[in-house]
């Protein structure tokens, strides 16, 4: 006896089977939304080390210049800072001798112009300091 014959003898594809198929489609319709959600909440916006309260005579941009090293393309590094402020950088001197760089000590400051809230900005923990 074939499966089709057995199914026909048991009254075929009935209400219960139709209900099961319908219930399985509910999860399948919402599943793509869950996959796409990570594209938005999983983004890591531009960020740099959070600066301490430091010198109040300097603007935020000046404090960033003396505390955070730049990459080759001119942007600030994301996860490193100078171990001590480099005040000579305010005079536009590109003469940087060997300067010690450390990982961020106080966490990060994120640019919220594109994304207001992401996983990276919500779970904003400081690096593990031994």
PDB file of C-alpha atoms in Angstrom:
ATOM      1  CA  UNK A   1       0.000   0.000   0.000  1.00  0.00           C
ATOM      2  CA  UNK A   2       1.361   3.394  -1.001  1.00  0.00           C
ATOM      3  CA  UNK A   3       1.292   6.484   1.223  1.00  0.00           C
ATOM      4  CA  UNK A   4      -1.184   8.185  -1.114  1.00  0.00           C
ATOM      5  CA  UNK A   5      -3.561   5.270  -0.752  1.00  0.00           C
ATOM      6  CA  UNK A   6      -3.255   5.334   3.037  1.00  0.00           C
ATOM      7  CA  UNK A   7      -3.880   9.096   3.094  1.00  0.00           C
ATOM      8  CA  UNK A   8      -6.966   8.660   0.936  1.00  0.00           C
ATOM      9  CA  UNK A   9      -8.295   5.951   3.259  1.00  0.00           C
ATOM     10  CA  UNK A  10      -7.887   8.261   6.287  1.00  0.00           C
ATOM     11  CA  UNK A  11      -9.985  11.034   4.672  1.00  0.00           C
ATOM     12  CA  UNK A  12      -7.115  12.784   2.931  1.00  0.00           C
ATOM     13  CA  UNK A  13      -5.754  16.218   3.702  1.00  0.00           C
ATOM     14  CA  UNK A  14      -8.149  17.367   6.411  1.00  0.00           C
ATOM     15  CA  UNK A  15      -8.692  20.358   8.672  1.00  0.00           C
ATOM     16  CA  UNK A  16      -5.957  19.355  11.120  1.00  0.00           C
ATOM     17  CA  UNK A  17      -3.329  19.151   8.387  1.00  0.00           C
ATOM     18  CA  UNK A  18      -4.431  22.496   6.964  1.00  0.00           C
ATOM     19  CA  UNK A  19      -4.160  24.053  10.441  1.00  0.00           C
ATOM     20  CA  UNK A  20      -0.628  22.687  10.850  1.00  0.00           C
ATOM     21  CA  UNK A  21       0.454  24.109   7.488  1.00  0.00           C
ATOM     22  CA  UNK A  22      -1.061  27.494   8.358  1.00  0.00           C
ATOM     23  CA  UNK A  23       0.667  27.608  11.757  1.00  0.00           C
ATOM     24  CA  UNK A  24       4.026  26.768  10.180  1.00  0.00           C
ATOM     25  CA  UNK A  25       3.681  29.725   7.789  1.00  0.00           C
ATOM     26  CA  UNK A  26       3.287  32.261  10.642  1.00  0.00           C
ATOM     27  CA  UNK A  27       6.898  31.751  11.711  1.00  0.00           C
ATOM     28  CA  UNK A  28       8.148  31.695   8.144  1.00  0.00           C
ATOM     29  CA  UNK A  29       6.585  35.060   7.343  1.00  0.00           C
ATOM     30  CA  UNK A  30       8.218  36.833  10.300  1.00  0.00           C
ATOM     31  CA  UNK A  31      11.607  35.111   9.977  1.00  0.00           C
ATOM     32  CA  UNK A  32      13.044  37.406   7.243  1.00  0.00           C
ATOM     33  CA  UNK A  33      12.271  40.423   9.434  1.00  0.00           C
ATOM     34  CA  UNK A  34      14.432  38.957  12.201  1.00  0.00           C
ATOM     35  CA  UNK A  35      17.312  38.402   9.789  1.00  0.00           C
ATOM     36  CA  UNK A  36      17.109  41.971   8.454  1.00  0.00           C
ATOM     37  CA  UNK A  37      16.851  43.470  11.939  1.00  0.00           C
ATOM     38  CA  UNK A  38      20.539  42.811  12.623  1.00  0.00           C
ATOM     39  CA  UNK A  39      21.485  45.081   9.695  1.00  0.00           C
ATOM     40  CA  UNK A  40      20.125  48.027  11.656  1.00  0.00           C
ATOM     41  CA  UNK A  41      20.777  47.259  15.310  1.00  0.00           C
ATOM     42  CA  UNK A  42      24.115  45.516  14.717  1.00  0.00           C
ATOM     43  CA  UNK A  43      25.838  48.491  13.069  1.00  0.00           C
ATOM     44  CA  UNK A  44      28.890  49.988  14.760  1.00  0.00           C
ATOM     45  CA  UNK A  45      28.831  53.761  14.255  1.00  0.00           C
ATOM     46  CA  UNK A  46      32.035  55.825  14.054  1.00  0.00           C
ATOM     47  CA  UNK A  47      33.529  56.185  17.524  1.00  0.00           C
ATOM     48  CA  UNK A  48      36.595  57.265  19.443  1.00  0.00           C
ATOM     49  CA  UNK A  49      37.861  57.045  23.006  1.00  0.00           C
ATOM     50  CA  UNK A  50      35.852  58.928  25.606  1.00  0.00           C
ATOM     51  CA  UNK A  51      37.973  61.759  26.977  1.00  0.00           C
ATOM     52  CA  UNK A  52      38.226  62.696  30.633  1.00  0.00           C
ATOM     53  CA  UNK A  53      37.221  66.093  32.001  1.00  0.00           C
ATOM     54  CA  UNK A  54      40.709  67.539  31.190  1.00  0.00           C
ATOM     55  CA  UNK A  55      41.415  71.217  30.400  1.00  0.00           C
ATOM     56  CA  UNK A  56      38.185  73.259  30.268  1.00  0.00           C
ATOM     57  CA  UNK A  57      39.873  75.996  28.136  1.00  0.00           C
ATOM     58  CA  UNK A  58      40.024  73.693  25.126  1.00  0.00           C
ATOM     59  CA  UNK A  59      37.175  72.890  22.758  1.00  0.00           C
ATOM     60  CA  UNK A  60      36.043  69.314  22.286  1.00  0.00           C
ATOM     61  CA  UNK A  61      37.824  69.177  18.913  1.00  0.00           C
ATOM     62  CA  UNK A  62      41.096  70.454  20.426  1.00  0.00           C
ATOM     63  CA  UNK A  63      40.879  67.910  23.240  1.00  0.00           C
ATOM     64  CA  UNK A  64      40.368  65.179  20.627  1.00  0.00           C
ATOM     65  CA  UNK A  65      43.442  66.375  18.673  1.00  0.00           C
ATOM     66  CA  UNK A  66      45.786  66.218  21.663  1.00  0.00           C
ATOM     67  CA  UNK A  67      44.435  62.944  23.105  1.00  0.00           C
ATOM     68  CA  UNK A  68      43.603  60.690  20.145  1.00  0.00           C
ATOM     69  CA  UNK A  69      46.069  59.666  17.412  1.00  0.00           C
ATOM     70  CA  UNK A  70      45.076  59.895  13.779  1.00  0.00           C
ATOM     71  CA  UNK A  71      45.108  57.154  11.174  1.00  0.00           C
ATOM     72  CA  UNK A  72      46.810  57.468   7.798  1.00  0.00           C
ATOM     73  CA  UNK A  73      43.615  58.830   6.212  1.00  0.00           C
ATOM     74  CA  UNK A  74      43.371  61.615   8.819  1.00  0.00           C
ATOM     75  CA  UNK A  75      40.506  60.209  10.877  1.00  0.00           C
ATOM     76  CA  UNK A  76      40.829  59.572  14.588  1.00  0.00           C
ATOM     77  CA  UNK A  77      41.571  56.018  15.687  1.00  0.00           C
ATOM     78  CA  UNK A  78      38.671  54.143  17.216  1.00  0.00           C
ATOM     79  CA  UNK A  79      40.280  52.231  20.043  1.00  0.00           C
ATOM     80  CA  UNK A  80      43.531  53.963  21.021  1.00  0.00           C
ATOM     81  CA  UNK A  81      44.576  57.176  22.724  1.00  0.00           C
ATOM     82  CA  UNK A  82      47.822  58.853  23.721  1.00  0.00           C
ATOM     83  CA  UNK A  83      49.013  57.923  27.193  1.00  0.00           C
ATOM     84  CA  UNK A  84      49.540  61.661  27.854  1.00  0.00           C
ATOM     85  CA  UNK A  85      48.087  64.707  26.033  1.00  0.00           C
ATOM     86  CA  UNK A  86      50.236  65.900  23.118  1.00  0.00           C
ATOM     87  CA  UNK A  87      49.876  69.700  23.362  1.00  0.00           C
ATOM     88  CA  UNK A  88      52.353  70.326  20.516  1.00  0.00           C
ATOM     89  CA  UNK A  89      49.713  69.000  18.077  1.00  0.00           C
ATOM     90  CA  UNK A  90      47.641  72.163  18.656  1.00  0.00           C
ATOM     91  CA  UNK A  91      50.353  74.162  16.871  1.00  0.00           C
ATOM     92  CA  UNK A  92      49.859  72.053  13.703  1.00  0.00           C
ATOM     93  CA  UNK A  93      53.212  70.413  14.180  1.00  0.00           C
ATOM     94  CA  UNK A  94      53.241  67.092  12.427  1.00  0.00           C
ATOM     95  CA  UNK A  95      56.528  66.282  14.105  1.00  0.00           C
ATOM     96  CA  UNK A  96      55.459  63.306  16.170  1.00  0.00           C
ATOM     97  CA  UNK A  97      58.234  61.476  17.880  1.00  0.00           C
ATOM     98  CA  UNK A  98      57.716  58.057  19.422  1.00  0.00           C
ATOM     99  CA  UNK A  99      54.636  58.497  21.547  1.00  0.00           C
ATOM    100  CA  UNK A 100      53.158  55.773  23.683  1.00  0.00           C
ATOM    101  CA  UNK A 101      49.621  54.821  22.760  1.00  0.00           C
ATOM    102  CA  UNK A 102      47.240  52.884  25.014  1.00  0.00           C
ATOM    103  CA  UNK A 103      43.819  51.347  24.550  1.00  0.00           C
ATOM    104  CA  UNK A 104      40.790  53.422  25.555  1.00  0.00           C
ATOM    105  CA  UNK A 105      40.636  53.857  29.315  1.00  0.00           C
ATOM    106  CA  UNK A 106      37.160  55.391  29.767  1.00  0.00           C
ATOM    107  CA  UNK A 107      35.052  53.665  27.135  1.00  0.00           C
ATOM    108  CA  UNK A 108      33.955  55.238  23.844  1.00  0.00           C
ATOM    109  CA  UNK A 109      31.990  58.149  22.438  1.00  0.00           C
ATOM    110  CA  UNK A 110      29.790  57.244  19.469  1.00  0.00           C
ATOM    111  CA  UNK A 111      28.615  59.386  16.560  1.00  0.00           C
ATOM    112  CA  UNK A 112      24.799  59.247  16.754  1.00  0.00           C
ATOM    113  CA  UNK A 113      24.114  61.187  13.549  1.00  0.00           C
ATOM    114  CA  UNK A 114      23.261  58.042  11.528  1.00  0.00           C
ATOM    115  CA  UNK A 115      21.995  55.588  14.162  1.00  0.00           C
ATOM    116  CA  UNK A 116      20.473  56.749  17.436  1.00  0.00           C
ATOM    117  CA  UNK A 117      20.747  53.399  19.160  1.00  0.00           C
ATOM    118  CA  UNK A 118      22.607  50.219  18.171  1.00  0.00           C
ATOM    119  CA  UNK A 119      23.859  47.144  19.991  1.00  0.00           C
ATOM    120  CA  UNK A 120      27.335  48.672  20.179  1.00  0.00           C
ATOM    121  CA  UNK A 121      26.105  51.904  21.769  1.00  0.00           C
ATOM    122  CA  UNK A 122      23.749  50.167  24.195  1.00  0.00           C
ATOM    123  CA  UNK A 123      26.295  47.666  25.471  1.00  0.00           C
ATOM    124  CA  UNK A 124      28.859  50.404  25.914  1.00  0.00           C
ATOM    125  CA  UNK A 125      31.247  48.741  28.331  1.00  0.00           C
ATOM    126  CA  UNK A 126      34.734  49.828  29.194  1.00  0.00           C
ATOM    127  CA  UNK A 127      37.565  47.576  28.108  1.00  0.00           C
ATOM    128  CA  UNK A 128      38.645  44.898  30.533  1.00  0.00           C
ATOM    129  CA  UNK A 129      41.383  46.412  32.673  1.00  0.00           C
ATOM    130  CA  UNK A 130      43.321  43.834  34.662  1.00  0.00           C
TER     131      UNK A 130
END
